[in-house]
Coordinates of C-alpha atoms in Angstrom, one line a residue:
X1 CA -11.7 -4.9 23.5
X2 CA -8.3 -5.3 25.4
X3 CA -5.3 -3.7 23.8
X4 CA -3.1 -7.1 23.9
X5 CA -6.0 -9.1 22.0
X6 CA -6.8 -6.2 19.8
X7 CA -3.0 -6.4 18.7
X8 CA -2.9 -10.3 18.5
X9 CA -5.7 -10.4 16.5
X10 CA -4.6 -7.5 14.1
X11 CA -1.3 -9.8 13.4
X12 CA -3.5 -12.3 12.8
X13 CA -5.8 -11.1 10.5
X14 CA -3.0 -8.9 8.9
X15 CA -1.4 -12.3 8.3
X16 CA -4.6 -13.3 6.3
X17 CA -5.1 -9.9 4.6
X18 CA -1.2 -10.5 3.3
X19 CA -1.9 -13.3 1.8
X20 CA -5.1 -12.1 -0.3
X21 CA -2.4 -9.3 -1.1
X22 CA -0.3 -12.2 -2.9
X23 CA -3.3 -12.9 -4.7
X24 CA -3.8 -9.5 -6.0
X25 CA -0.4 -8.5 -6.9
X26 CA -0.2 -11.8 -9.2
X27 CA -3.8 -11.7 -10.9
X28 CA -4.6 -8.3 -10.9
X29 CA -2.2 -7.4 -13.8
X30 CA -3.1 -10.5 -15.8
X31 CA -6.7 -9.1 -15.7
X32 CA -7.1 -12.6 -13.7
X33 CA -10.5 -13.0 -11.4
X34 CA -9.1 -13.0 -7.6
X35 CA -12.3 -13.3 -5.6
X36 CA -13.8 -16.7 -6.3
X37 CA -11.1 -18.5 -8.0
X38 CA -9.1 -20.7 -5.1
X39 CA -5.7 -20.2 -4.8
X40 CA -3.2 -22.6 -6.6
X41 CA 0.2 -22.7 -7.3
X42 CA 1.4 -20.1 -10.7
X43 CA 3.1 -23.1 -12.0
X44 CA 1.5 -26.6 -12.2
X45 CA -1.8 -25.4 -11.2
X46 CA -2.5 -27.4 -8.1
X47 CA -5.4 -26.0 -6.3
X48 CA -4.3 -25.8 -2.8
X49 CA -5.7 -26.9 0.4
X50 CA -6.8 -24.9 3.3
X51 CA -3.5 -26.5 5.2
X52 CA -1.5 -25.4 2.5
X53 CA -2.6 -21.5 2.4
X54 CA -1.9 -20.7 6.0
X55 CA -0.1 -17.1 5.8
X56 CA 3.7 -17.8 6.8
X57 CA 3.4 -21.2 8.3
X58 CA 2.7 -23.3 5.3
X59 CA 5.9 -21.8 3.8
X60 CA 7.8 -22.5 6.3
X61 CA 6.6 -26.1 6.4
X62 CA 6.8 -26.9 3.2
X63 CA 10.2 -25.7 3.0
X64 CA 9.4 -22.5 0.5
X65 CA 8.4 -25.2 -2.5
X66 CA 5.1 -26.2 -4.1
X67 CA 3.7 -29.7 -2.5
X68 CA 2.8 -31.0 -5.8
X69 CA 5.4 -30.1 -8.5
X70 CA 8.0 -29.3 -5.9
X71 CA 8.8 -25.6 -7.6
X72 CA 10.5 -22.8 -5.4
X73 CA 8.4 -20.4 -4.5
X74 CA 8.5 -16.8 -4.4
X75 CA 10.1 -15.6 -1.2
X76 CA 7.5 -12.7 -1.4
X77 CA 4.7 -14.6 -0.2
X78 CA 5.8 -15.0 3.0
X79 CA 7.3 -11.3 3.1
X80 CA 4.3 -9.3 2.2
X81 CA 2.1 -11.7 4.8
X82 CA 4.9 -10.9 7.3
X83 CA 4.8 -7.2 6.2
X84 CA 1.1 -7.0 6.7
X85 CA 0.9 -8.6 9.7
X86 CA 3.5 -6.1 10.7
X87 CA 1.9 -2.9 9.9
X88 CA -1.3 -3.7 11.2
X89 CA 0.1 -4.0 14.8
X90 CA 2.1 -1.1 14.1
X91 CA -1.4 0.4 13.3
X92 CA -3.0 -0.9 16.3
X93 CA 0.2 0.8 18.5
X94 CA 0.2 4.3 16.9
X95 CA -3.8 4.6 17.0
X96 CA -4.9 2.7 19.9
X97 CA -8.4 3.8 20.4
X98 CA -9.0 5.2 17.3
X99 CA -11.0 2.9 15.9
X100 CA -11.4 4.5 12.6
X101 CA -7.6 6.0 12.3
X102 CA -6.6 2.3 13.2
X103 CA -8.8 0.2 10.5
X104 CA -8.3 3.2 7.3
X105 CA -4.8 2.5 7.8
X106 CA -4.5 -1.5 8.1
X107 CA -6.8 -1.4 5.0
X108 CA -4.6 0.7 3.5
X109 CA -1.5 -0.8 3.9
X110 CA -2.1 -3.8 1.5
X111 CA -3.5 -1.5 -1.3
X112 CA -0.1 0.5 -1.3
X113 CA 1.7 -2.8 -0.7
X114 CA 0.3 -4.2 -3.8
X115 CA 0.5 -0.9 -5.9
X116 CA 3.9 -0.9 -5.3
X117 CA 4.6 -4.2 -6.3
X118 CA 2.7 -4.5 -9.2
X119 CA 4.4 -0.7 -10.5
X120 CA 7.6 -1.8 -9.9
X121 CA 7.7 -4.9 -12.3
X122 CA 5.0 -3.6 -14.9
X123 CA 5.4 0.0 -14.6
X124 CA 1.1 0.6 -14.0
X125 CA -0.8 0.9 -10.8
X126 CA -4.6 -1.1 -11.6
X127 CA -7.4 1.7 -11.3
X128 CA -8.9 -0.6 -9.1
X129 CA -6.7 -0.2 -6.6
X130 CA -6.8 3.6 -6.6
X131 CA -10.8 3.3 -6.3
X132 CA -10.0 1.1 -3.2
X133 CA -8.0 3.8 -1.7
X134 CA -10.3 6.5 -2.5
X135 CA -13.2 4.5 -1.3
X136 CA -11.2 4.5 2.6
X137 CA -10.8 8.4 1.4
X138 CA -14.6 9.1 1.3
X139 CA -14.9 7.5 4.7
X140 CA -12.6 9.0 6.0
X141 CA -14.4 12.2 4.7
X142 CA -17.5 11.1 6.3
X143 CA -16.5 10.8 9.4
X144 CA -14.2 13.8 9.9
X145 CA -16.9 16.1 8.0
X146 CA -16.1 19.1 10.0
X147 CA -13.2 18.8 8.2
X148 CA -14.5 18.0 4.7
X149 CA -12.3 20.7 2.6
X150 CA -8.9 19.3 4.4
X151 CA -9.5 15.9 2.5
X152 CA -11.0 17.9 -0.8
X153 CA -7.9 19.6 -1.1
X154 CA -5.6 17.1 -0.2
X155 CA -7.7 15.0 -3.2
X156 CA -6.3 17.9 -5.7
X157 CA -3.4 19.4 -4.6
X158 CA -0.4 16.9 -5.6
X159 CA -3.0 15.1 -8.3
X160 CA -3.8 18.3 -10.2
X161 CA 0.1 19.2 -10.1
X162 CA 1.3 15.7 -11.6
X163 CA -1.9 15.8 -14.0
X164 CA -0.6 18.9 -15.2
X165 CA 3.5 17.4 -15.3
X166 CA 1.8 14.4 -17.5
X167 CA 0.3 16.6 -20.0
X168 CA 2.9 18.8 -20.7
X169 CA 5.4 15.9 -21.0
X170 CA 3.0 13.8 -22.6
X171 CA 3.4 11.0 -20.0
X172 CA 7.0 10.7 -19.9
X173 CA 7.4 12.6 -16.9
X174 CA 5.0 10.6 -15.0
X175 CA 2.9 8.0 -15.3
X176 CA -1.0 8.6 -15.1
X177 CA -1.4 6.2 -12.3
X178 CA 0.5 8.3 -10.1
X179 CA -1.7 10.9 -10.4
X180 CA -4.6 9.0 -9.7
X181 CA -2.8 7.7 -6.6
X182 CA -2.0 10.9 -5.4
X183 CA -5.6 12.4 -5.8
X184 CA -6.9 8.7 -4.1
X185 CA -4.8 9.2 -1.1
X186 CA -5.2 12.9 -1.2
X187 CA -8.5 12.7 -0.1
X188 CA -7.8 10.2 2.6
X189 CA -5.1 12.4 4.2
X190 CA -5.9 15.9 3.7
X191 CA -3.4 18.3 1.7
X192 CA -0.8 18.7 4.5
X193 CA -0.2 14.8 4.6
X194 CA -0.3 14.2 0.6
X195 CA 2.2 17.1 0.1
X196 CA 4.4 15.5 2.8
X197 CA 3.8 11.9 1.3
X198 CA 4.9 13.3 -2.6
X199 CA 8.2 15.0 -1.0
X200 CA 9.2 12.0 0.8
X201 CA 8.4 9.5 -2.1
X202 CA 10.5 12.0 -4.7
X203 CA 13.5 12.3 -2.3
X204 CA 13.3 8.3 -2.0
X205 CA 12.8 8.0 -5.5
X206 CA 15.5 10.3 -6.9
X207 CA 18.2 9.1 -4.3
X208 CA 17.4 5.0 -4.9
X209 CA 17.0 5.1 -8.0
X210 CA 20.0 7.1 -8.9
X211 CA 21.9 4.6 -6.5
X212 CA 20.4 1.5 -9.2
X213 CA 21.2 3.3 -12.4
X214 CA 25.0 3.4 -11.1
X215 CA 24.5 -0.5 -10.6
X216 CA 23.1 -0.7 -14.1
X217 CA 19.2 -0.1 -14.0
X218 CA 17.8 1.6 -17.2
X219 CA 16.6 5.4 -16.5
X220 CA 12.7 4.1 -16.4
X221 CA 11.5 4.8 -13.2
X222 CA 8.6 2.8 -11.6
X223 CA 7.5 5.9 -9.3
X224 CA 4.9 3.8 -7.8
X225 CA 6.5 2.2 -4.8
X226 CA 8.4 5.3 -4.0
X227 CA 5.1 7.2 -3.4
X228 CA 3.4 4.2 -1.6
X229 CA 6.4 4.5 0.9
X230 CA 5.6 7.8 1.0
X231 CA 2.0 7.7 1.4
X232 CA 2.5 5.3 4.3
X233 CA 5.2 7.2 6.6
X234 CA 2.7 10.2 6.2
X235 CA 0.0 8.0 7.0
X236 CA 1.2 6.8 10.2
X237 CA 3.5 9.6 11.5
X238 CA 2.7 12.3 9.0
X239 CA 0.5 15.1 11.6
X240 CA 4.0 14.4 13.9
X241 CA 6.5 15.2 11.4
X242 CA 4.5 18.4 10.2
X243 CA 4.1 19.2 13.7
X244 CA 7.8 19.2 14.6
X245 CA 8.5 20.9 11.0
X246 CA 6.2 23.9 12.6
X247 CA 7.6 24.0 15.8
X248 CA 10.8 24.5 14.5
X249 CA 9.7 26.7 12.3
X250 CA 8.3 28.8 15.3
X251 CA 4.6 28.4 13.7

């Protein structure tokens, strides 16, 4: 496939993919089905049409508010449908023609988008999102077997260290769904990436969140979207970084 369709279509679908990403952040935590269910808007209930669910543009249209009760919507649907359309481009760019390297990452994307989301206002990442993320990890395994203890280790090495944090603080050092993210995204992107994904998320954490306690935040810290952010940068420029690191390094 051409690289200019292969890029319009990744918006495209990204835009879609966004939008199931709404879905997810909003039911998953209310233990709310999110497959069969049609959407419908969180406050009257009115199932919506497929003109009305058209990532970005049915927003737009109707002017950010609900068609039938006329209540404001949340200006994160059209954000994280923007975001994902965004990313998967970017992943189309970066990995063009890497097949695999280029549909692991746009599938990941969403899964940290939503873990992120959902940590930051309930302070819990859903398991099932960090089975989604190791299921792209055992792929990922699959196909790269030569390398099959790269991914293994990567699985344990920042997991096994925050399992061990969580026990000795008895989880107020860390929440146990960062440890299963870590260990889920571990195996997806070998130890050299993880560690570089857990020293980016704690530098982002400890410098933003510090920056909101001044501005009156409590001391809780949702760790969550720090360590998606994390996860991400290593995930699409990660073997870069570490590369220049070495080089300077004279390694």
């Amino acid at each position: 496939m051409d690289k200019l369709l292969t890029v319009i279509f990744a918006a495209l679908l990204g835009l879609c993919v966004g939008s199931f990403t709404n879905v997810l952040i909003y039911r998953l935590p209310r233990g709310e089905e999110f497959v069969k269910t049609p959407s419908h808007c969180m406050s009257c209930g009115h199932k919506l049409r497929w003109y009305e669910n058209i990532p970005l543009l049915s927003f737009l249209l109707q002017g950010g508010k609900c068609r039938s009760c006329g209540v404001k919507l949340s200006a994160q649907y059209p954000l994280v449908e923007g975001l994902c359309g965004l990313m998967w481009v970017a992943c189309v760019l970066l990995f063009w023609p890497d097949w695999a390297a280029m549909a692991l990452t746009c599938l990941l994307f969403p899964l940290l988008c939503a873990v992120a989301v959902i940590d930051w206002r309930t302070f819990e990442i859903p398991n099932g999102l960090c089975i989604a993320i190791a299921i792209l990890g055992i792929i990922r395994l699959l196909l790269d077997r030569e390398h099959w203890l790269l991914y293994i280790i990567g699985m344990f090495s920042v997991s096994l260290f925050f399992l061990i944090l969580w026990l000795v603080t008895g989880g107020r050092g860390i929440g146990l769904g960062d440890v299963k993210l870590m260990g889920a995204a571990g195996l997806l992107l070998g130890w050299q990436r993880i560690i570089l994904a857990m020293l980016v998320g704690c530098i982002l954490g400890a410098v933003i969140h510090l920056i909101r306690m001044r501005r009156g935040a409590g001391k809780k810290l949702a760790f969550g979207p720090y360590l998606s952010a994390g996860i991400w940068l290593s995930a699409l420029f990660g073997e870069s970084i570490i590369r220049a690191y070495l080089g300077l390094m004279g390694l």
